[in-house]
mmCIF file of C-alpha atoms in Angstrom:
data_model
loop_
_atom_site.group_PDB
_atom_site.id
_atom_site.type_symbol
_atom_site.label_atom_id
_atom_site.label_comp_id
_atom_site.label_asym_id
_atom_site.label_seq_id
_atom_site.Cartn_x
_atom_site.Cartn_y
_atom_site.Cartn_z
ATOM 1 C CA MET A 297 -1.685 -14.565 37.848
ATOM 2 C CA THR A 298 0.840 -11.931 36.909
ATOM 3 C CA GLU A 299 -0.494 -8.220 36.767
ATOM 4 C CA LEU A 300 -1.615 -6.625 33.672
ATOM 5 C CA ASP A 301 0.606 -3.611 32.847
ATOM 6 C CA PRO A 302 -1.457 -0.248 34.622
ATOM 7 C CA VAL A 303 0.131 2.003 31.699
ATOM 8 C CA ILE A 304 -1.211 0.053 28.716
ATOM 9 C CA HIS A 305 -4.362 -1.650 30.515
ATOM 10 C CA ALA A 306 -6.583 1.541 30.157
ATOM 11 C CA GLN A 307 -9.266 1.465 27.021
ATOM 12 C CA ALA A 308 -7.430 4.834 25.593
ATOM 13 C CA ARG A 309 -3.821 4.178 25.841
ATOM 14 C CA LEU A 310 -4.142 0.052 24.679
ATOM 15 C CA ARG A 311 -5.760 1.832 21.470
ATOM 16 C CA VAL A 312 -2.881 4.203 21.000
ATOM 17 C CA VAL A 313 -0.371 1.259 21.230
ATOM 18 C CA ALA A 314 -2.455 -1.043 19.396
ATOM 19 C CA SER A 315 -2.602 1.601 16.287
ATOM 20 C CA LEU A 316 1.158 2.046 16.203
ATOM 21 C CA SER A 317 1.586 -1.545 16.946
ATOM 22 C CA ALA A 318 0.334 -1.726 12.832
ATOM 23 C CA LEU A 319 3.223 0.497 11.993
ATOM 24 C CA PRO A 320 6.083 -1.241 10.264
ATOM 25 C CA ASP A 321 9.225 -1.291 12.569
ATOM 26 C CA CYS A 322 11.122 1.985 12.199
ATOM 27 C CA ASP A 323 8.213 3.951 10.861
ATOM 28 C CA GLN A 324 6.708 7.087 12.652
ATOM 29 C CA VAL A 325 3.407 8.541 11.911
ATOM 30 C CA ALA A 326 2.811 12.170 12.157
ATOM 31 C CA PHE A 327 0.125 13.668 15.135
ATOM 32 C CA PRO A 328 -2.533 14.809 13.110
ATOM 33 C CA ARG A 329 -2.716 11.226 10.910
ATOM 34 C CA LEU A 330 -2.553 9.407 14.434
ATOM 35 C CA GLN A 331 -5.315 11.552 16.089
ATOM 36 C CA GLU A 332 -6.940 10.583 12.583
ATOM 37 C CA ILE A 333 -7.188 6.954 13.077
ATOM 38 C CA LEU A 334 -8.040 6.904 16.657
ATOM 39 C CA GLY A 335 -10.768 9.846 16.510
ATOM 40 C CA MET A 336 -9.344 11.324 19.793
ATOM 41 C CA THR A 337 -9.256 15.104 20.594
ATOM 42 C CA ALA A 338 -5.462 16.400 19.797
ATOM 43 C CA GLY A 339 -5.900 17.224 23.946
ATOM 44 C CA ASN A 340 -7.068 13.913 24.700
ATOM 45 C CA LEU A 341 -4.072 12.032 22.565
ATOM 46 C CA SER A 342 -1.512 14.613 24.089
ATOM 47 C CA VAL A 343 -2.034 13.226 27.557
ATOM 48 C CA HIS A 344 -2.049 9.593 26.786
ATOM 49 C CA LEU A 345 1.125 9.916 24.793
ATOM 50 C CA ARG A 346 2.912 11.796 27.559
ATOM 51 C CA ARG A 347 1.902 8.959 29.774
ATOM 52 C CA LEU A 348 3.154 6.588 27.426
ATOM 53 C CA GLU A 349 6.420 8.417 26.444
ATOM 54 C CA GLU A 350 7.157 8.875 30.234
ATOM 55 C CA ALA A 351 7.107 4.653 30.503
ATOM 56 C CA GLY A 352 9.699 4.945 27.742
ATOM 57 C CA TYR A 353 6.744 2.774 25.554
ATOM 58 C CA VAL A 354 6.626 5.513 22.674
ATOM 59 C CA ALA A 355 9.092 8.028 21.125
ATOM 60 C CA VAL A 356 8.198 11.796 19.917
ATOM 61 C CA THR A 357 10.095 13.277 17.768
ATOM 62 C CA LYS A 358 9.645 17.106 16.796
ATOM 63 C CA THR A 359 10.541 17.831 13.454
ATOM 64 C CA HIS A 360 10.385 20.516 10.591
ATOM 65 C CA ARG A 361 8.602 19.485 6.946
ATOM 66 C CA GLY A 362 9.712 22.122 5.179
ATOM 67 C CA ARG A 363 9.116 25.362 7.342
ATOM 68 C CA THR A 364 6.191 23.478 9.298
ATOM 69 C CA PRO A 365 6.682 21.807 12.196
ATOM 70 C CA ALA A 366 5.739 18.369 12.981
ATOM 71 C CA THR A 367 5.364 15.665 15.461
ATOM 72 C CA LEU A 368 6.181 12.020 14.787
ATOM 73 C CA ILE A 369 5.517 9.184 17.066
ATOM 74 C CA ALA A 370 6.556 5.826 17.087
ATOM 75 C CA LEU A 371 5.930 2.842 19.354
ATOM 76 C CA THR A 372 9.965 2.023 21.168
ATOM 77 C CA ARG A 373 11.266 -1.763 21.345
ATOM 78 C CA ARG A 374 10.248 -1.278 25.059
ATOM 79 C CA GLY A 375 6.826 -0.132 23.905
ATOM 80 C CA ARG A 376 6.442 -2.999 21.659
ATOM 81 C CA LEU A 377 7.284 -5.483 23.813
ATOM 82 C CA ALA A 378 5.249 -4.842 26.561
ATOM 83 C CA PHE A 379 2.127 -4.671 24.176
ATOM 84 C CA GLU A 380 3.239 -8.028 23.002
ATOM 85 C CA GLU A 381 3.250 -9.407 26.954
ATOM 86 C CA TYR A 382 0.206 -7.387 27.643
ATOM 87 C CA THR A 383 -1.673 -9.165 24.772
ATOM 88 C CA GLU A 384 -0.137 -12.550 25.792
ATOM 89 C CA ALA A 385 -1.137 -11.966 29.309
ATOM 90 C CA ILE A 386 -4.997 -11.532 28.085
ATOM 91 C CA ARG A 387 -4.755 -14.235 26.011
ATOM 92 C CA ALA A 388 -3.804 -16.746 28.929
ATOM 93 C CA LEU A 389 -6.618 -15.208 30.994
ATOM 94 C CA LEU A 390 -9.018 -15.864 27.687
ATOM 95 C CA ALA A 391 -7.642 -19.420 27.756
ATOM 96 C CA PRO A 392 -9.298 -22.816 28.636
ATOM 97 C CA ALA A 393 -9.213 -23.236 32.809
ATOM 98 C CA ASP A 394 -6.417 -26.021 32.784
ATOM 99 C CA THR A 395 -4.027 -23.605 32.263
ATOM 100 C CA LYS A 396 -4.925 -21.827 35.917
ATOM 101 C CA GLU A 397 -4.642 -22.705 39.221
ATOM 102 C CA THR A 398 -7.501 -25.546 40.613
ATOM 103 C CA PRO A 399 -8.721 -25.640 43.895
ATOM 104 C CA MET B 534 -13.414 13.318 29.201
ATOM 105 C CA ILE B 535 -10.118 11.720 29.991
ATOM 106 C CA ALA B 536 -11.570 9.909 32.975
ATOM 107 C CA ASP B 537 -13.953 7.711 31.234
ATOM 108 C CA ASP B 538 -11.391 6.231 28.746
ATOM 109 C CA ASP B 539 -8.709 6.036 30.905
ATOM 110 C CA LEU B 540 -10.471 3.174 32.384
ATOM 111 C CA PRO B 541 -9.361 -0.370 32.090
ATOM 112 C CA PRO B 542 -11.459 -2.527 29.064
ATOM 113 C CA GLU B 543 -14.200 -4.060 30.956
ATOM 114 C CA ASP B 544 -12.927 -8.047 30.799
ATOM 115 C CA PRO B 545 -10.036 -9.525 28.774
ATOM 116 C CA ALA B 546 -12.412 -10.516 26.066
ATOM 117 C CA ALA B 547 -13.483 -6.771 25.799
ATOM 118 C CA ALA B 548 -9.372 -6.280 25.624
ATOM 119 C CA LEU B 549 -8.496 -8.567 23.147
ATOM 120 C CA ARG B 550 -11.170 -7.078 20.829
ATOM 121 C CA LEU B 551 -10.327 -3.383 21.226
ATOM 122 C CA ILE B 552 -6.803 -4.652 20.409
ATOM 123 C CA ASP B 553 -8.202 -6.312 17.182
ATOM 124 C CA GLU B 554 -10.144 -3.534 16.278
ATOM 125 C CA GLN B 555 -7.874 -0.848 16.998
ATOM 126 C CA ARG B 556 -5.266 -2.936 14.371
ATOM 127 C CA ALA B 557 -7.495 -3.455 11.772
ATOM 128 C CA THR B 558 -8.314 0.089 11.785
ATOM 129 C CA ALA B 559 -5.328 1.556 11.592
ATOM 130 C CA ALA B 560 -4.001 -1.036 8.978
ATOM 131 C CA ARG B 561 -6.977 -0.076 6.856
ATOM 132 C CA GLN B 562 -5.998 3.646 6.763
ATOM 133 C CA LEU B 563 -2.581 3.381 6.772
ATOM 134 C CA GLU B 564 -2.821 1.152 3.543
ATOM 135 C CA PRO B 565 -4.168 2.331 0.107
ATOM 136 C CA ASP B 566 -6.932 -0.039 -1.026
ATOM 137 C CA PRO B 567 -5.736 -2.528 -3.706
ATOM 138 C CA ARG B 568 -8.391 -1.627 -5.767
ATOM 139 C CA ALA B 569 -7.702 1.972 -5.903
ATOM 140 C CA TYR B 570 -4.197 0.824 -6.552
ATOM 141 C CA TYR B 571 -4.690 -1.479 -9.630
ATOM 142 C CA TRP B 572 -7.861 -0.989 -11.085
ATOM 143 C CA PRO B 573 -7.374 2.354 -12.651
ATOM 144 C CA TRP B 574 -4.203 0.839 -14.375
ATOM 145 C CA GLY B 575 -5.886 -2.172 -15.498
ATOM 146 C CA VAL B 576 -8.511 -0.284 -17.182
ATOM 147 C CA ALA B 577 -6.110 2.025 -18.818
ATOM 148 C CA TRP B 578 -4.315 -1.147 -20.370
ATOM 149 C CA LEU B 579 -7.316 -2.932 -21.177
ATOM 150 C CA ILE B 580 -9.134 -0.226 -23.055
ATOM 151 C CA GLY B 581 -5.825 1.824 -24.188
ATOM 152 C CA PHE B 582 -4.151 -1.443 -25.767
ATOM 153 C CA GLY B 583 -7.290 -2.828 -26.895
ATOM 154 C CA LEU B 584 -7.737 0.165 -29.185
ATOM 155 C CA HIS B 585 -4.357 -0.397 -30.666
ATOM 156 C CA PHE B 586 -5.095 -3.888 -31.313
ATOM 157 C CA LEU B 587 -8.611 -2.896 -33.065
ATOM 158 C CA TYR B 588 -6.703 -0.145 -35.033
ATOM 159 C CA TYR B 589 -3.060 -1.409 -35.948
ATOM 160 C CA SER B 590 -4.730 -4.801 -36.509
ATOM 161 C CA PRO B 591 -2.479 -7.713 -37.591
ATOM 162 C CA GLY B 592 -2.993 -8.117 -41.072
ATOM 163 C CA ASP B 593 -3.153 -5.177 -43.638
ATOM 164 C CA ALA B 594 -6.624 -3.607 -42.243
ATOM 165 C CA ALA B 595 -7.859 -2.343 -38.918
ATOM 166 C CA LEU B 596 -10.603 -4.180 -37.494
ATOM 167 C CA VAL B 597 -12.526 -1.121 -36.593
ATOM 168 C CA GLU B 598 -12.426 2.302 -38.221
ATOM 169 C CA MET B 599 -11.127 4.857 -35.881
ATOM 170 C CA PRO B 600 -9.694 8.186 -36.289
ATOM 171 C CA SER B 601 -5.568 7.635 -36.094
ATOM 172 C CA TRP B 602 -4.885 9.873 -33.104
ATOM 173 C CA LEU B 603 -7.687 8.253 -31.385
ATOM 174 C CA PRO B 604 -5.967 4.659 -29.871
ATOM 175 C CA LEU B 605 -2.681 6.785 -28.657
ATOM 176 C CA THR B 606 -4.435 9.708 -27.325
ATOM 177 C CA THR B 607 -6.609 7.324 -25.198
ATOM 178 C CA LEU B 608 -3.883 5.130 -24.035
ATOM 179 C CA PHE B 609 -2.229 8.318 -22.673
ATOM 180 C CA VAL B 610 -5.277 9.787 -21.216
ATOM 181 C CA LEU B 611 -5.943 6.883 -19.295
ATOM 182 C CA LEU B 612 -2.476 6.455 -17.833
ATOM 183 C CA ALA B 613 -2.528 9.880 -16.769
ATOM 184 C CA ALA B 614 -5.930 9.443 -15.112
ATOM 185 C CA ALA B 615 -4.601 6.031 -13.156
ATOM 186 C CA GLY B 616 -1.252 7.934 -12.358
ATOM 187 C CA ALA B 617 -3.378 10.266 -10.730
ATOM 188 C CA VAL B 618 -5.465 8.082 -8.721
ATOM 189 C CA THR B 619 -2.578 6.429 -7.459
ATOM 190 C CA ALA B 620 -0.909 9.692 -6.508
ATOM 191 C CA THR B 621 -3.645 10.653 -4.568
ATOM 192 C CA VAL B 622 -4.617 7.547 -3.242
ATOM 193 C CA GLY B 623 -0.927 6.701 -2.160
ATOM 194 C CA THR B 624 -0.080 10.312 -0.461
ATOM 195 C CA ARG B 625 -3.814 9.510 1.459
ATOM 196 C CA ALA B 626 -2.132 6.250 2.965
ATOM 197 C CA TYR B 627 1.671 6.907 3.082
ATOM 198 C CA GLY B 628 1.561 11.007 3.324
ATOM 199 C CA GLN B 629 2.068 10.962 7.186
ATOM 200 C CA VAL B 630 4.078 8.438 7.608
ATOM 201 C CA ALA B 631 8.215 8.919 8.061
ATOM 202 C CA GLY B 632 10.793 6.249 8.537
ATOM 203 C CA GLU B 633 12.015 3.733 6.271
ATOM 204 C CA SER B 634 8.759 2.932 4.648
ATOM 205 C CA ALA B 635 8.996 6.483 3.169
ATOM 206 C CA ARG B 636 12.190 5.977 2.018
ATOM 207 C CA ARG B 637 11.592 3.033 0.235
ATOM 208 C CA GLY B 638 8.416 4.457 -1.322
ATOM 209 C CA ALA B 639 10.773 7.651 -2.730
ATOM 210 C CA TRP B 640 13.196 5.289 -3.586
ATOM 211 C CA TYR B 641 10.921 3.294 -5.730
ATOM 212 C CA GLY B 642 9.610 6.249 -7.254
ATOM 213 C CA TRP B 643 12.796 7.520 -8.681
ATOM 214 C CA SER B 644 13.750 3.946 -10.063
ATOM 215 C CA TRP B 645 10.356 4.074 -12.273
ATOM 216 C CA GLY B 646 10.914 7.779 -13.090
ATOM 217 C CA LEU B 647 14.772 6.999 -14.216
ATOM 218 C CA GLY B 648 13.832 4.049 -15.625
ATOM 219 C CA TYR B 649 11.172 5.605 -18.038
ATOM 220 C CA LEU B 650 13.675 8.402 -19.057
ATOM 221 C CA THR B 651 16.036 5.884 -20.051
ATOM 222 C CA LEU B 652 13.171 4.231 -22.290
ATOM 223 C CA PHE B 653 11.954 7.483 -23.615
ATOM 224 C CA VAL B 654 15.771 8.291 -24.642
ATOM 225 C CA LEU B 655 16.401 4.734 -25.917
ATOM 226 C CA ALA B 656 13.458 4.255 -28.371
ATOM 227 C CA GLY B 657 13.446 8.099 -29.256
ATOM 228 C CA ARG B 658 16.356 7.286 -30.406
ATOM 229 C CA LEU B 659 15.840 4.152 -32.166
ATOM 230 C CA SER B 660 12.475 5.272 -33.590
ATOM 231 C CA ASP B 661 13.170 7.279 -36.667
ATOM 232 C CA SER B 662 15.797 4.032 -37.806
ATOM 233 C CA LEU B 663 12.931 1.247 -38.321
ATOM 234 C CA PRO B 664 9.972 0.418 -39.999
ATOM 235 C CA PRO B 665 6.805 2.210 -38.568
ATOM 236 C CA GLU B 666 5.157 -1.097 -37.540
ATOM 237 C CA LEU B 667 7.937 -1.887 -34.983
ATOM 238 C CA VAL B 668 8.050 1.441 -33.910
ATOM 239 C CA GLY B 669 4.954 0.654 -32.266
ATOM 240 C CA LEU B 670 6.134 -2.595 -30.891
ATOM 241 C CA LEU B 671 9.093 -0.763 -29.761
ATOM 242 C CA TRP B 672 7.674 1.606 -27.298
ATOM 243 C CA SER B 673 5.061 -0.734 -25.971
ATOM 244 C CA ALA B 674 7.130 -3.572 -25.384
ATOM 245 C CA LEU B 675 10.236 -1.871 -23.933
ATOM 246 C CA ALA B 676 7.255 0.457 -21.666
ATOM 247 C CA VAL B 677 5.224 -2.849 -20.316
ATOM 248 C CA GLY B 678 8.230 -4.710 -19.726
ATOM 249 C CA LEU B 679 10.152 -2.436 -17.779
ATOM 250 C CA THR B 680 6.379 -2.132 -15.583
ATOM 251 C CA GLY B 681 6.450 -6.130 -15.129
ATOM 252 C CA ILE B 682 10.313 -5.978 -13.920
ATOM 253 C CA LEU B 683 9.653 -2.743 -11.362
ATOM 254 C CA HIS B 684 6.365 -4.836 -9.884
ATOM 255 C CA MET B 685 8.483 -7.667 -9.330
ATOM 256 C CA ALA B 686 11.258 -5.329 -7.674
ATOM 257 C CA GLY B 687 8.283 -4.026 -5.375
ATOM 258 C CA GLY B 688 7.457 -7.019 -4.644
ATOM 259 C CA ALA B 689 10.749 -7.683 -3.427
ATOM 260 C CA ILE B 690 11.044 -4.409 -1.423
ATOM 261 C CA TRP B 691 7.824 -5.099 -0.038
ATOM 262 C CA LEU B 692 7.446 -8.798 0.280
ATOM 263 C CA ASP B 693 4.091 -8.407 -1.389
ATOM 264 C CA ARG B 694 3.320 -11.708 -3.036
ATOM 265 C CA THR B 695 0.660 -10.263 -4.973
ATOM 266 C CA LEU B 696 2.797 -7.602 -6.618
ATOM 267 C CA PHE B 697 5.798 -9.744 -7.142
ATOM 268 C CA LEU B 698 3.341 -12.711 -8.753
ATOM 269 C CA LEU B 699 1.609 -9.543 -11.226
ATOM 270 C CA GLY B 700 5.312 -8.641 -12.521
ATOM 271 C CA VAL B 701 5.912 -12.239 -13.413
ATOM 272 C CA TRP B 702 2.757 -12.478 -15.367
ATOM 273 C CA ILE B 703 3.435 -8.981 -16.944
ATOM 274 C CA THR B 704 6.597 -9.948 -18.118
ATOM 275 C CA VAL B 705 6.004 -13.295 -19.660
ATOM 276 C CA VAL B 706 2.971 -12.028 -21.259
ATOM 277 C CA ASN B 707 4.926 -8.584 -22.608
ATOM 278 C CA LEU B 708 7.618 -11.758 -23.940
ATOM 279 C CA LEU B 709 5.005 -13.903 -25.506
ATOM 280 C CA GLY B 710 3.178 -10.710 -27.451
ATOM 281 C CA THR B 711 6.408 -9.472 -28.507
ATOM 282 C CA ILE B 712 7.340 -12.457 -30.388
ATOM 283 C CA ALA B 713 4.027 -12.705 -31.703
ATOM 284 C CA GLY B 714 4.530 -9.656 -33.343
ATOM 285 C CA PRO B 715 2.919 -6.256 -33.869
ATOM 286 C CA GLY B 716 -1.017 -6.088 -33.182
ATOM 287 C CA TRP B 717 -1.113 -9.304 -31.431
ATOM 288 C CA HIS B 718 1.105 -7.965 -28.670
ATOM 289 C CA ALA B 719 -1.390 -4.919 -27.890
ATOM 290 C CA LEU B 720 -3.889 -7.711 -27.798
ATOM 291 C CA VAL B 721 -2.066 -9.792 -25.158
ATOM 292 C CA VAL B 722 -1.175 -6.923 -23.187
ATOM 293 C CA ALA B 723 -4.795 -5.677 -23.065
ATOM 294 C CA VAL B 724 -6.331 -8.710 -22.611
ATOM 295 C CA ALA B 725 -3.979 -10.382 -20.331
ATOM 296 C CA GLY B 726 -2.121 -7.543 -18.632
ATOM 297 C CA GLY B 727 -4.891 -5.381 -17.963
ATOM 298 C CA GLY B 728 -6.774 -8.561 -16.914
ATOM 299 C CA GLY B 729 -4.151 -9.723 -14.545
ATOM 300 C CA MET B 730 -4.433 -5.990 -12.905
ATOM 301 C CA LEU B 731 -7.893 -5.994 -12.222
ATOM 302 C CA LEU B 732 -7.262 -9.802 -10.865
ATOM 303 C CA ALA B 733 -4.619 -8.767 -8.849
ATOM 304 C CA GLY B 734 -6.888 -5.495 -7.380
ATOM 305 C CA LEU B 735 -9.488 -8.100 -6.525
ATOM 306 C CA LEU B 736 -7.297 -10.927 -4.901
ATOM 307 C CA GLY B 737 -6.127 -8.001 -2.605
ATOM 308 C CA TRP B 738 -8.887 -6.504 -1.614
ATOM 309 C CA LEU B 739 -10.537 -9.631 -1.006
ATOM 310 C CA ARG B 740 -7.410 -10.466 1.162
ATOM 311 C CA ARG B 741 -7.792 -7.157 2.450
ATOM 312 C CA ARG B 742 -11.635 -7.945 3.808
ATOM 313 C CA ASP B 743 -10.228 -11.350 5.379
ATOM 314 C CA TRP B 744 -8.469 -9.914 7.664
ATOM 315 C CA GLN B 745 -10.429 -7.251 9.034
#
């Protein structure tokens, strides 16, 4: 059995990555909106985003909208791939026993 | 606080459930409710063009007596209200998303704006030299025709089958109404056009409920 990706294999970060995967490719979501979708506190979300950013799964862009600063978040190509692989691995674990090793 | 949700999901089934639920929640918040998108316009067309048919009826006399300002005023008020609802719902759903979708939306919006500007200038120039019963047909056939084509274009941009088919339907209905002539055009657009929009909203909503 392959090891599950430890960066994604934590409830909070799995939810973050799953939410971001619902965005179309080449789209970014503003931090407050993501926070609202997830129902997390800003501090909590920041911590998890930093961890995902360090792994190269999430790109965080600081920008300006008019004069107000905005933080935009998106899944990177690598992050999308990691999420797909994680989902595949989970599905494989749930698949009937014939795909697993037998004594 | 962080310690709790830093734990892995209990088992694979829980992980999969978490993924599905979270993706559905995100999609629901990032996509506007199709009912809020289509129904206000459907109602506006049904009532607005319905009053036009009853007042500017085929034949000589109005089917229902009403003040002459009522049909057009009602149509414009209802269309403005529908526009306000669409803008509110759209801003709520798309307002905090940046990137290619935002650009598609903005350019699509410009197409509507410039399309209607062209229509106003053109129909305004022609109105003076046409008999009164044809002036109404000119304005409504152009406006409904442009709406149909832009719905088709929207369907092509977002690969949205409901939007595209609604555009085709509106275009066909508009052509048939235009051939049938003044009065009949309003009836066809009210019932088939407005009804088509109500149906599109219902189908979109049912589909959205299915995958959640």
